[in-house]
Amino acid sequence: MTQRKRLSNTQGRRSDPLEEDDSDLTFTQPSTSQVQRGLDKFTGSQMDQKAAEVIQYILVKDQKKIPVRRADLVKHVLKDYRYIYPEIMKRVLQTFDQVFGLKLVEIDTKNHLYILINKLEPQEGAAGPPNPKMGLLFVILSLIFMKRGAVKESECFQCLLYICGERHEQFGDVKKLVTDEFVRQRYLECVRIPHTEPVEFEFHWGQRAELEVSKAKILDFMGELHNQDPQTWSQQYKEAHAPPPAAPSTSQPNHSQR
Amino acid sequence: MRRSKGDGDDDNNHKTSTVRKRDQRRDRDHDGSGIDSGNLQDNDDHVNRREIRSKYRDLINSVQQNREDMLNPSNNMLTEVLEEANKLFKDVRQAREAALDAQLLVVATDLGKEKASQLCAEGSSFDPSAFAEHLLSFMGLNRLEDAQNGQQNGGEGYLPDDAWDRVARRAECCFKTAPTFHYMLGSFHAEPPPPKQRTERQIRAPNKEAKRIMPTQLKKMEESQQEATEKEVERILGYLKGYYKEDPTAPIPYYEFVIDPNSFSRTVENMFHTSFLIRDGLARMYLDDNRLPCIAPAEEGGMEDGASTSRKQGVTSISLKTWKELIEAFDITDTMIQPLNVSQTE
């Protein structure tokens, strides 16, 4: 690595996109020649080892449910292996898929953020002690869904205030939990309502919620609560049972395979 | 962006038809030939335009402030605002007012979009308050007859402790969350063990005491060593003088004097102490006719002479073998210098 740097310095400062730079802005996709050079440099077992390190890193980062940044991955784990990033990630995805039953999804292609979701459907009685925060999140997501995708911030908190109050012994500051934690975890998205004066915000489903949460199941729960057939909410029912969009493989990093 | 060349130039052909119609109306009102007659009309225009702008701003504010009311499908407030805007627009001639008109339209259509989304009433409606009530029942709310203050839920009752756990359990099956990774046996804590400090303090105390004892003991020992040597030397001098007094003419053979036939080590000590006497000039050694060394106490007056005459040095040594030979040769049966401890006990 240092040799390459010395060479590039002597040859004058040409725009080398793969210079030693921790900022992800300069980390463009490596060219095929650079990938090939990297592949020649490391053995298969070395790459497996590095992939295992990436997996461990992601698993630990996932404890807080905050998305993993590609820049952090490259800086802290990959280091010298950064030029064969696509190859390593291919192995990582495969391992997650086949060994753990988890899916690593890139939710932000511009800033390169990844989250882990479960491939398998949740099992009855398999989970440990229930997390009350999930309950609160569930309520908010249901509200947004039933209101056809957006709920004003004021309305959301009005409802929550009625149900659980501003400070809760299990949640602490409810407003902070919702606007800070849930948004950072990408369960919720806080969007500004245009042309409002003073500024108002509304909540949408976040990218993680879109991937993790089943709308159909939420509608079933609504039906239970209201003692109604879920199909009576015809629009929501249509949305919940719509076929999944033919999305391009979001879980693969963008690069030409062959 | 000005469409007309001059302020109030009515004859400009670039104006749109509506504006031209308005201009014609004005012409009819003002009884002019079409060319504005000067400053009076300009001033009116300024005042009018200011009025129009102010009214537009009021409309925009009303839409923004009364948003909630306007969204309510039960009234026609939004429509009224639009009709008001239409009336105002009839007098608009310049770009500045038109821009305000455009801004009002944007705000109004935004509101209209929201109202329209409310109208998509295909299927049942969803009422958030009803939802809240049902949810509370699900959580196991115990409703009280009389409203209590300081309770949750705005004084309606109190929830059991596991209320949110119930919701969470029901909610879990809707989530495909990845299970979080934790080490099975936990991680280690890197903390310094507190007991270590305690033992350090305990050890320190005895160390200090021990050190204090040491110096006093040492001092005693040093004194006794020095005194012992000096005393011994003096004692030997006493013996020497005593023997010399008995018979001043008879020479005292050196070896007979120092040797102790009973102990080799005491012999060596005697030689050591005798050497001090010679060094200090308190005794002298000489060779007799048989060329054997003899020792005699030095005369008192002769000390100074001894200093002026050349000093001689000698080194004497003795080994066990030599000692035994000397004892045989001189036939020494008893020691001339009595050992210290023997004399003490006697």
PDB file of N, CA, C and O in Angstrom, chain A residues 63 65 102 116 118 122 127 130-131 136 138-139 146 152 155 162-164 168 187 194-195 197 212-214 217 221-222 224-226 228 232-235, chain B residues 64 68 106 110 120 122-126 128 131 133-136 138-139 153 156 164 167-179 181-182:
ATOM      1  N   GLN A  63     -26.738  -4.795  17.109  1.00  0.00           N
ATOM      2  CA  GLN A  63     -27.376  -4.836  18.422  1.00  0.00           C
ATOM      3  C   GLN A  63     -28.225  -3.602  18.668  1.00  0.00           C
ATOM      4  O   GLN A  63     -29.275  -3.674  19.276  1.00  0.00           O
ATOM      5  N   LYS A  65     -29.454  -1.776  16.272  1.00  0.00           N
ATOM      6  CA  LYS A  65     -30.357  -1.647  15.131  1.00  0.00           C
ATOM      7  C   LYS A  65     -30.133  -0.364  14.354  1.00  0.00           C
ATOM      8  O   LYS A  65     -31.034   0.133  13.690  1.00  0.00           O
ATOM      9  N   LEU A 102     -30.227 -14.645   7.566  1.00  0.00           N
ATOM     10  CA  LEU A 102     -30.453 -13.207   7.624  1.00  0.00           C
ATOM     11  C   LEU A 102     -30.162 -12.600   6.259  1.00  0.00           C
ATOM     12  O   LEU A 102     -29.446 -13.158   5.447  1.00  0.00           O
ATOM     13  N   LEU A 116     -29.671  -5.384   8.698  1.00  0.00           N
ATOM     14  CA  LEU A 116     -29.870  -6.831   8.738  1.00  0.00           C
ATOM     15  C   LEU A 116     -31.317  -7.120   9.040  1.00  0.00           C
ATOM     16  O   LEU A 116     -31.866  -6.582  10.007  1.00  0.00           O
ATOM     17  N   ASN A 118     -34.406 -10.420   9.068  1.00  0.00           N
ATOM     18  CA  ASN A 118     -34.557 -11.853   9.151  1.00  0.00           C
ATOM     19  C   ASN A 118     -35.195 -12.363   7.868  1.00  0.00           C
ATOM     20  O   ASN A 118     -36.162 -11.791   7.368  1.00  0.00           O
ATOM     21  N   PRO A 122     -41.306 -14.894  11.744  1.00  0.00           N
ATOM     22  CA  PRO A 122     -41.184 -15.067  13.198  1.00  0.00           C
ATOM     23  C   PRO A 122     -41.978 -16.270  13.679  1.00  0.00           C
ATOM     24  O   PRO A 122     -43.088 -16.520  13.209  1.00  0.00           O
ATOM     25  N   ALA A 127     -39.507 -16.301  20.570  1.00  0.00           N
ATOM     26  CA  ALA A 127     -38.777 -15.103  21.002  1.00  0.00           C
ATOM     27  C   ALA A 127     -38.629 -15.074  22.520  1.00  0.00           C
ATOM     28  O   ALA A 127     -39.366 -15.727  23.248  1.00  0.00           O
ATOM     29  N   PRO A 130     -40.574 -10.020  25.867  1.00  0.00           N
ATOM     30  CA  PRO A 130     -41.012  -9.005  24.897  1.00  0.00           C
ATOM     31  C   PRO A 130     -40.381  -7.640  25.198  1.00  0.00           C
ATOM     32  O   PRO A 130     -40.177  -7.283  26.350  1.00  0.00           O
ATOM     33  N   ASN A 131     -40.097  -6.915  24.140  1.00  0.00           N
ATOM     34  CA  ASN A 131     -39.505  -5.595  24.259  1.00  0.00           C
ATOM     35  C   ASN A 131     -40.614  -4.553  24.152  1.00  0.00           C
ATOM     36  O   ASN A 131     -41.206  -4.389  23.087  1.00  0.00           O
ATOM     37  N   LEU A 136     -44.685  -0.042  21.394  1.00  0.00           N
ATOM     38  CA  LEU A 136     -44.944   1.365  21.076  1.00  0.00           C
ATOM     39  C   LEU A 136     -44.762   1.625  19.594  1.00  0.00           C
ATOM     40  O   LEU A 136     -45.577   2.300  18.946  1.00  0.00           O
ATOM     41  N   PHE A 138     -45.042  -0.454  17.230  1.00  0.00           N
ATOM     42  CA  PHE A 138     -46.135  -1.126  16.547  1.00  0.00           C
ATOM     43  C   PHE A 138     -47.364  -0.225  16.473  1.00  0.00           C
ATOM     44  O   PHE A 138     -48.025  -0.125  15.441  1.00  0.00           O
ATOM     45  N   VAL A 139     -47.643   0.425  17.572  1.00  0.00           N
ATOM     46  CA  VAL A 139     -48.800   1.321  17.608  1.00  0.00           C
ATOM     47  C   VAL A 139     -48.637   2.456  16.600  1.00  0.00           C
ATOM     48  O   VAL A 139     -49.559   2.781  15.841  1.00  0.00           O
ATOM     49  N   MET A 146     -52.742   2.908   8.732  1.00  0.00           N
ATOM     50  CA  MET A 146     -54.181   3.082   8.584  1.00  0.00           C
ATOM     51  C   MET A 146     -54.530   4.458   8.051  1.00  0.00           C
ATOM     52  O   MET A 146     -55.577   4.645   7.434  1.00  0.00           O
ATOM     53  N   LYS A 152     -49.437  13.258  10.849  1.00  0.00           N
ATOM     54  CA  LYS A 152     -48.776  14.465  11.327  1.00  0.00           C
ATOM     55  C   LYS A 152     -48.174  14.213  12.700  1.00  0.00           C
ATOM     56  O   LYS A 152     -48.753  13.511  13.531  1.00  0.00           O
ATOM     57  N   GLU A 155     -50.458  14.974  15.551  1.00  0.00           N
ATOM     58  CA  GLU A 155     -51.532  14.005  15.743  1.00  0.00           C
ATOM     59  C   GLU A 155     -50.996  12.732  16.403  1.00  0.00           C
ATOM     60  O   GLU A 155     -51.620  12.155  17.293  1.00  0.00           O
ATOM     61  N   TYR A 162     -52.367  10.240  24.923  1.00  0.00           N
ATOM     62  CA  TYR A 162     -53.586   9.651  25.466  1.00  0.00           C
ATOM     63  C   TYR A 162     -53.315   8.245  25.991  1.00  0.00           C
ATOM     64  O   TYR A 162     -53.838   7.833  27.014  1.00  0.00           O
ATOM     65  N   ILE A 163     -52.499   7.531  25.260  1.00  0.00           N
ATOM     66  CA  ILE A 163     -52.284   6.129  25.622  1.00  0.00           C
ATOM     67  C   ILE A 163     -51.262   5.980  26.738  1.00  0.00           C
ATOM     68  O   ILE A 163     -51.448   5.211  27.660  1.00  0.00           O
ATOM     69  N   CYS A 164     -50.136   6.683  26.624  1.00  0.00           N
ATOM     70  CA  CYS A 164     -49.084   6.381  27.597  1.00  0.00           C
ATOM     71  C   CYS A 164     -48.487   7.590  28.276  1.00  0.00           C
ATOM     72  O   CYS A 164     -47.608   7.445  29.101  1.00  0.00           O
ATOM     73  N   HIS A 168     -42.651   7.941  30.489  1.00  0.00           N
ATOM     74  CA  HIS A 168     -43.113   6.597  30.804  1.00  0.00           C
ATOM     75  C   HIS A 168     -41.984   5.865  31.503  1.00  0.00           C
ATOM     76  O   HIS A 168     -40.824   6.031  31.145  1.00  0.00           O
ATOM     77  N   TYR A 187     -36.816   2.880  11.479  1.00  0.00           N
ATOM     78  CA  TYR A 187     -38.180   2.354  11.555  1.00  0.00           C
ATOM     79  C   TYR A 187     -39.180   3.414  11.135  1.00  0.00           C
ATOM     80  O   TYR A 187     -40.230   3.114  10.575  1.00  0.00           O
ATOM     81  N   PRO A 194     -44.543  20.307   3.245  1.00  0.00           N
ATOM     82  CA  PRO A 194     -44.179  21.513   2.497  1.00  0.00           C
ATOM     83  C   PRO A 194     -45.207  22.625   2.699  1.00  0.00           C
ATOM     84  O   PRO A 194     -46.377  22.358   2.960  1.00  0.00           O
ATOM     85  N   HIS A 195     -44.736  23.818   2.591  1.00  0.00           N
ATOM     86  CA  HIS A 195     -45.574  25.022   2.616  1.00  0.00           C
ATOM     87  C   HIS A 195     -46.281  25.226   3.938  1.00  0.00           C
ATOM     88  O   HIS A 195     -47.336  25.836   3.987  1.00  0.00           O
ATOM     89  N   GLU A 197     -46.303  26.895   7.658  1.00  0.00           N
ATOM     90  CA  GLU A 197     -45.646  27.950   8.420  1.00  0.00           C
ATOM     91  C   GLU A 197     -46.401  28.107   9.726  1.00  0.00           C
ATOM     92  O   GLU A 197     -47.540  28.554   9.701  1.00  0.00           O
ATOM     93  N   GLU A 212     -39.125  -4.947   7.216  1.00  0.00           N
ATOM     94  CA  GLU A 212     -39.294  -5.902   8.314  1.00  0.00           C
ATOM     95  C   GLU A 212     -40.747  -6.192   8.646  1.00  0.00           C
ATOM     96  O   GLU A 212     -41.067  -7.274   9.118  1.00  0.00           O
ATOM     97  N   VAL A 213     -41.594  -5.194   8.464  1.00  0.00           N
ATOM     98  CA  VAL A 213     -42.942  -5.309   9.026  1.00  0.00           C
ATOM     99  C   VAL A 213     -43.930  -5.743   7.961  1.00  0.00           C
ATOM    100  O   VAL A 213     -43.901  -5.270   6.831  1.00  0.00           O
ATOM    101  N   SER A 214     -44.795  -6.622   8.372  1.00  0.00           N
ATOM    102  CA  SER A 214     -45.809  -7.132   7.457  1.00  0.00           C
ATOM    103  C   SER A 214     -47.090  -6.323   7.620  1.00  0.00           C
ATOM    104  O   SER A 214     -47.691  -6.288   8.692  1.00  0.00           O
ATOM    105  N   LYS A 217     -50.247  -8.357   8.470  1.00  0.00           N
ATOM    106  CA  LYS A 217     -50.400  -8.760   9.873  1.00  0.00           C
ATOM    107  C   LYS A 217     -50.886  -7.596  10.723  1.00  0.00           C
ATOM    108  O   LYS A 217     -51.634  -7.791  11.677  1.00  0.00           O
ATOM    109  N   PHE A 221     -54.340  -7.433  13.001  1.00  0.00           N
ATOM    110  CA  PHE A 221     -54.432  -6.958  14.377  1.00  0.00           C
ATOM    111  C   PHE A 221     -55.490  -5.881  14.512  1.00  0.00           C
ATOM    112  O   PHE A 221     -56.260  -5.859  15.482  1.00  0.00           O
ATOM    113  N   MET A 222     -55.565  -5.001  13.521  1.00  0.00           N
ATOM    114  CA  MET A 222     -56.596  -3.961  13.535  1.00  0.00           C
ATOM    115  C   MET A 222     -57.979  -4.568  13.552  1.00  0.00           C
ATOM    116  O   MET A 222     -58.876  -4.123  14.271  1.00  0.00           O
ATOM    117  N   GLU A 224     -58.794  -7.444  14.695  1.00  0.00           N
ATOM    118  CA  GLU A 224     -59.038  -8.003  16.027  1.00  0.00           C
ATOM    119  C   GLU A 224     -59.486  -6.934  17.000  1.00  0.00           C
ATOM    120  O   GLU A 224     -60.451  -7.102  17.735  1.00  0.00           O
ATOM    121  N   LEU A 225     -58.749  -5.824  16.962  1.00  0.00           N
ATOM    122  CA  LEU A 225     -59.031  -4.758  17.924  1.00  0.00           C
ATOM    123  C   LEU A 225     -60.422  -4.176  17.726  1.00  0.00           C
ATOM    124  O   LEU A 225     -61.170  -3.975  18.675  1.00  0.00           O
ATOM    125  N   HIS A 226     -60.734  -3.892  16.467  1.00  0.00           N
ATOM    126  CA  HIS A 226     -61.995  -3.220  16.186  1.00  0.00           C
ATOM    127  C   HIS A 226     -63.143  -4.203  15.997  1.00  0.00           C
ATOM    128  O   HIS A 226     -64.268  -3.797  15.736  1.00  0.00           O
ATOM    129  N   GLN A 228     -63.577  -6.167  13.520  1.00  0.00           N
ATOM    130  CA  GLN A 228     -64.039  -5.986  12.145  1.00  0.00           C
ATOM    131  C   GLN A 228     -63.255  -6.904  11.236  1.00  0.00           C
ATOM    132  O   GLN A 228     -62.135  -7.311  11.536  1.00  0.00           O
ATOM    133  N   THR A 232     -62.750  -4.843   5.374  1.00  0.00           N
ATOM    134  CA  THR A 232     -63.594  -3.643   5.325  1.00  0.00           C
ATOM    135  C   THR A 232     -62.769  -2.393   5.057  1.00  0.00           C
ATOM    136  O   THR A 232     -63.269  -1.426   4.509  1.00  0.00           O
ATOM    137  N   TRP A 233     -61.506  -2.437   5.479  1.00  0.00           N
ATOM    138  CA  TRP A 233     -60.630  -1.333   5.092  1.00  0.00           C
ATOM    139  C   TRP A 233     -60.026  -1.680   3.738  1.00  0.00           C
ATOM    140  O   TRP A 233     -58.893  -2.132   3.623  1.00  0.00           O
ATOM    141  N   SER A 234     -60.812  -1.459   2.740  1.00  0.00           N
ATOM    142  CA  SER A 234     -60.458  -2.016   1.429  1.00  0.00           C
ATOM    143  C   SER A 234     -59.156  -1.455   0.881  1.00  0.00           C
ATOM    144  O   SER A 234     -58.360  -2.191   0.297  1.00  0.00           O
ATOM    145  N   GLN A 235     -58.937  -0.163   1.070  1.00  0.00           N
ATOM    146  CA  GLN A 235     -57.711   0.413   0.502  1.00  0.00           C
ATOM    147  C   GLN A 235     -56.471  -0.120   1.195  1.00  0.00           C
ATOM    148  O   GLN A 235     -55.486  -0.490   0.551  1.00  0.00           O
TER     149      GLN A 235
ATOM    150  N   GLN B  64     -52.812  29.270   6.035  1.00  0.00           N
ATOM    151  CA  GLN B  64     -51.814  28.553   6.834  1.00  0.00           C
ATOM    152  C   GLN B  64     -52.221  28.430   8.289  1.00  0.00           C
ATOM    153  O   GLN B  64     -52.012  27.394   8.916  1.00  0.00           O
ATOM    154  N   GLU B  68     -56.210  23.483   9.989  1.00  0.00           N
ATOM    155  CA  GLU B  68     -57.054  22.425  10.559  1.00  0.00           C
ATOM    156  C   GLU B  68     -58.511  22.654  10.202  1.00  0.00           C
ATOM    157  O   GLU B  68     -59.222  21.736   9.774  1.00  0.00           O
ATOM    158  N   VAL B 106     -50.440  27.913  -4.619  1.00  0.00           N
ATOM    159  CA  VAL B 106     -49.666  26.747  -4.172  1.00  0.00           C
ATOM    160  C   VAL B 106     -50.167  26.273  -2.810  1.00  0.00           C
ATOM    161  O   VAL B 106     -50.427  25.080  -2.597  1.00  0.00           O
ATOM    162  N   ASP B 110     -52.202  22.714  -2.092  1.00  0.00           N
ATOM    163  CA  ASP B 110     -51.657  21.761  -1.127  1.00  0.00           C
ATOM    164  C   ASP B 110     -52.743  21.305  -0.172  1.00  0.00           C
ATOM    165  O   ASP B 110     -52.895  20.120   0.121  1.00  0.00           O
ATOM    166  N   CYS B 120     -60.958  10.010  -0.103  1.00  0.00           N
ATOM    167  CA  CYS B 120     -60.892   8.646  -0.649  1.00  0.00           C
ATOM    168  C   CYS B 120     -61.575   7.714   0.320  1.00  0.00           C
ATOM    169  O   CYS B 120     -60.943   6.926   1.008  1.00  0.00           O
ATOM    170  N   GLU B 122     -63.352   5.175   0.087  1.00  0.00           N
ATOM    171  CA  GLU B 122     -63.741   3.824  -0.313  1.00  0.00           C
ATOM    172  C   GLU B 122     -63.339   2.895   0.805  1.00  0.00           C
ATOM    173  O   GLU B 122     -62.193   2.859   1.215  1.00  0.00           O
ATOM    174  N   GLY B 123     -64.208   2.162   1.350  1.00  0.00           N
ATOM    175  CA  GLY B 123     -63.904   1.318   2.495  1.00  0.00           C
ATOM    176  C   GLY B 123     -64.142   2.082   3.786  1.00  0.00           C
ATOM    177  O   GLY B 123     -64.451   3.272   3.792  1.00  0.00           O
ATOM    178  N   SER B 124     -63.979   1.384   4.898  1.00  0.00           N
ATOM    179  CA  SER B 124     -64.253   2.004   6.192  1.00  0.00           C
ATOM    180  C   SER B 124     -63.254   3.100   6.489  1.00  0.00           C
ATOM    181  O   SER B 124     -62.120   3.069   6.038  1.00  0.00           O
ATOM    182  N   SER B 125     -63.720   4.033   7.264  1.00  0.00           N
ATOM    183  CA  SER B 125     -62.809   5.079   7.696  1.00  0.00           C
ATOM    184  C   SER B 125     -62.055   4.577   8.924  1.00  0.00           C
ATOM    185  O   SER B 125     -62.465   3.610   9.573  1.00  0.00           O
ATOM    186  N   PHE B 126     -60.995   5.258   9.214  1.00  0.00           N
ATOM    187  CA  PHE B 126     -60.186   4.897  10.376  1.00  0.00           C
ATOM    188  C   PHE B 126     -60.196   6.076  11.333  1.00  0.00           C
ATOM    189  O   PHE B 126     -59.840   7.197  10.964  1.00  0.00           O
ATOM    190  N   PRO B 128     -58.603   7.492  14.718  1.00  0.00           N
ATOM    191  CA  PRO B 128     -57.516   7.274  15.666  1.00  0.00           C
ATOM    192  C   PRO B 128     -57.975   7.185  17.114  1.00  0.00           C
ATOM    193  O   PRO B 128     -57.420   6.406  17.892  1.00  0.00           O
ATOM    194  N   PHE B 131     -59.347   3.860  17.756  1.00  0.00           N
ATOM    195  CA  PHE B 131     -58.193   2.962  17.786  1.00  0.00           C
ATOM    196  C   PHE B 131     -57.548   2.986  19.163  1.00  0.00           C
ATOM    197  O   PHE B 131     -57.232   1.935  19.748  1.00  0.00           O
ATOM    198  N   GLU B 133     -58.846   3.799  22.021  1.00  0.00           N
ATOM    199  CA  GLU B 133     -59.704   3.185  23.027  1.00  0.00           C
ATOM    200  C   GLU B 133     -59.614   1.665  22.969  1.00  0.00           C
ATOM    201  O   GLU B 133     -59.479   0.986  23.996  1.00  0.00           O
ATOM    202  N   HIS B 134     -59.674   1.140  21.759  1.00  0.00           N
ATOM    203  CA  HIS B 134     -59.598  -0.318  21.604  1.00  0.00           C
ATOM    204  C   HIS B 134     -58.259  -0.843  22.096  1.00  0.00           C
ATOM    205  O   HIS B 134     -58.160  -1.907  22.721  1.00  0.00           O
ATOM    206  N   LEU B 135     -57.222  -0.084  21.807  1.00  0.00           N
ATOM    207  CA  LEU B 135     -55.883  -0.490  22.221  1.00  0.00           C
ATOM    208  C   LEU B 135     -55.780  -0.566  23.739  1.00  0.00           C
ATOM    209  O   LEU B 135     -55.216  -1.501  24.297  1.00  0.00           O
ATOM    210  N   LEU B 136     -56.339   0.441  24.396  1.00  0.00           N
ATOM    211  CA  LEU B 136     -56.292   0.460  25.853  1.00  0.00           C
ATOM    212  C   LEU B 136     -57.022  -0.739  26.434  1.00  0.00           C
ATOM    213  O   LEU B 136     -56.566  -1.351  27.406  1.00  0.00           O
ATOM    214  N   PHE B 138     -57.377  -3.559  24.996  1.00  0.00           N
ATOM    215  CA  PHE B 138     -56.510  -4.713  24.720  1.00  0.00           C
ATOM    216  C   PHE B 138     -55.412  -4.821  25.775  1.00  0.00           C
ATOM    217  O   PHE B 138     -55.026  -5.924  26.182  1.00  0.00           O
ATOM    218  N   MET B 139     -54.880  -3.658  26.196  1.00  0.00           N
ATOM    219  CA  MET B 139     -53.782  -3.674  27.167  1.00  0.00           C
ATOM    220  C   MET B 139     -54.260  -4.014  28.565  1.00  0.00           C
ATOM    221  O   MET B 139     -53.464  -4.169  29.474  1.00  0.00           O
ATOM    222  N   ASN B 153     -53.170   8.011  31.248  1.00  0.00           N
ATOM    223  CA  ASN B 153     -54.333   7.984  30.349  1.00  0.00           C
ATOM    224  C   ASN B 153     -55.313   9.100  30.661  1.00  0.00           C
ATOM    225  O   ASN B 153     -56.512   8.930  30.555  1.00  0.00           O
ATOM    226  N   GLU B 156     -58.292   8.346  33.107  1.00  0.00           N
ATOM    227  CA  GLU B 156     -59.379   7.442  32.778  1.00  0.00           C
ATOM    228  C   GLU B 156     -59.284   6.144  33.542  1.00  0.00           C
ATOM    229  O   GLU B 156     -60.236   5.392  33.611  1.00  0.00           O
ATOM    230  N   TRP B 164     -47.743  -2.879  28.174  1.00  0.00           N
ATOM    231  CA  TRP B 164     -46.967  -2.756  26.941  1.00  0.00           C
ATOM    232  C   TRP B 164     -46.324  -4.064  26.542  1.00  0.00           C
ATOM    233  O   TRP B 164     -46.073  -4.317  25.356  1.00  0.00           O
ATOM    234  N   VAL B 167     -48.787  -5.793  24.334  1.00  0.00           N
ATOM    235  CA  VAL B 167     -48.783  -5.253  22.967  1.00  0.00           C
ATOM    236  C   VAL B 167     -47.545  -5.740  22.216  1.00  0.00           C
ATOM    237  O   VAL B 167     -47.624  -6.146  21.054  1.00  0.00           O
ATOM    238  N   ALA B 168     -46.412  -5.713  22.923  1.00  0.00           N
ATOM    239  CA  ALA B 168     -45.159  -6.106  22.272  1.00  0.00           C
ATOM    240  C   ALA B 168     -45.226  -7.549  21.805  1.00  0.00           C
ATOM    241  O   ALA B 168     -44.790  -7.887  20.700  1.00  0.00           O
ATOM    242  N   ARG B 169     -45.788  -8.399  22.661  1.00  0.00           N
ATOM    243  CA  ARG B 169     -45.862  -9.823  22.293  1.00  0.00           C
ATOM    244  C   ARG B 169     -46.715 -10.009  21.050  1.00  0.00           C
ATOM    245  O   ARG B 169     -46.390 -10.785  20.156  1.00  0.00           O
ATOM    246  N   ARG B 170     -47.820  -9.282  21.038  1.00  0.00           N
ATOM    247  CA  ARG B 170     -48.703  -9.386  19.878  1.00  0.00           C
ATOM    248  C   ARG B 170     -48.018  -8.816  18.634  1.00  0.00           C
ATOM    249  O   ARG B 170     -48.224  -9.294  17.516  1.00  0.00           O
ATOM    250  N   ALA B 171     -47.181  -7.808  18.844  1.00  0.00           N
ATOM    251  CA  ALA B 171     -46.546  -7.127  17.719  1.00  0.00           C
ATOM    252  C   ALA B 171     -45.379  -7.911  17.137  1.00  0.00           C
ATOM    253  O   ALA B 171     -45.086  -7.798  15.945  1.00  0.00           O
ATOM    254  N   GLU B 172     -44.737  -8.710  17.999  1.00  0.00           N
ATOM    255  CA  GLU B 172     -43.511  -9.386  17.553  1.00  0.00           C
ATOM    256  C   GLU B 172     -43.706 -10.200  16.292  1.00  0.00           C
ATOM    257  O   GLU B 172     -42.827 -10.268  15.438  1.00  0.00           O
ATOM    258  N   CYS B 173     -44.868 -10.826  16.183  1.00  0.00           N
ATOM    259  CA  CYS B 173     -45.073 -11.700  15.027  1.00  0.00           C
ATOM    260  C   CYS B 173     -45.214 -10.904  13.741  1.00  0.00           C
ATOM    261  O   CYS B 173     -45.180 -11.491  12.660  1.00  0.00           O
ATOM    262  N   CYS B 174     -45.364  -9.596  13.849  1.00  0.00           N
ATOM    263  CA  CYS B 174     -45.457  -8.799  12.629  1.00  0.00           C
ATOM    264  C   CYS B 174     -44.091  -8.355  12.124  1.00  0.00           C
ATOM    265  O   CYS B 174     -43.972  -7.822  11.026  1.00  0.00           O
ATOM    266  N   PHE B 175     -43.062  -8.536  12.958  1.00  0.00           N
ATOM    267  CA  PHE B 175     -41.747  -8.045  12.593  1.00  0.00           C
ATOM    268  C   PHE B 175     -40.850  -9.185  12.167  1.00  0.00           C
ATOM    269  O   PHE B 175     -40.836 -10.237  12.787  1.00  0.00           O
ATOM    270  N   LYS B 176     -40.058  -8.921  11.127  1.00  0.00           N
ATOM    271  CA  LYS B 176     -39.038  -9.908  10.752  1.00  0.00           C
ATOM    272  C   LYS B 176     -37.682  -9.375  11.206  1.00  0.00           C
ATOM    273  O   LYS B 176     -36.757  -9.217  10.425  1.00  0.00           O
ATOM    274  N   THR B 177     -37.598  -9.098  12.518  1.00  0.00           N
ATOM    275  CA  THR B 177     -36.355  -8.517  13.018  1.00  0.00           C
ATOM    276  C   THR B 177     -35.276  -9.569  13.103  1.00  0.00           C
ATOM    277  O   THR B 177     -35.529 -10.695  13.505  1.00  0.00           O
ATOM    278  N   ALA B 178     -34.075  -9.184  12.763  1.00  0.00           N
ATOM    279  CA  ALA B 178     -32.944 -10.085  12.930  1.00  0.00           C
ATOM    280  C   ALA B 178     -32.640 -10.194  14.418  1.00  0.00           C
ATOM    281  O   ALA B 178     -32.562  -9.178  15.105  1.00  0.00           O
ATOM    282  N   PRO B 179     -32.472 -11.395  14.935  1.00  0.00           N
ATOM    283  CA  PRO B 179     -32.167 -11.527  16.363  1.00  0.00           C
ATOM    284  C   PRO B 179     -30.810 -10.899  16.638  1.00  0.00           C
ATOM    285  O   PRO B 179     -29.889 -10.995  15.827  1.00  0.00           O
ATOM    286  N   PHE B 181     -27.199 -10.204  18.331  1.00  0.00           N
ATOM    287  CA  PHE B 181     -26.081 -11.083  18.637  1.00  0.00           C
ATOM    288  C   PHE B 181     -25.528 -10.703  20.005  1.00  0.00           C
ATOM    289  O   PHE B 181     -25.218  -9.550  20.272  1.00  0.00           O
ATOM    290  N   HIS B 182     -25.421 -11.695  20.890  1.00  0.00           N
ATOM    291  CA  HIS B 182     -24.787 -11.445  22.192  1.00  0.00           C
ATOM    292  C   HIS B 182     -23.947 -12.651  22.553  1.00  0.00           C
ATOM    293  O   HIS B 182     -24.302 -13.786  22.268  1.00  0.00           O
TER     294      HIS B 182
END
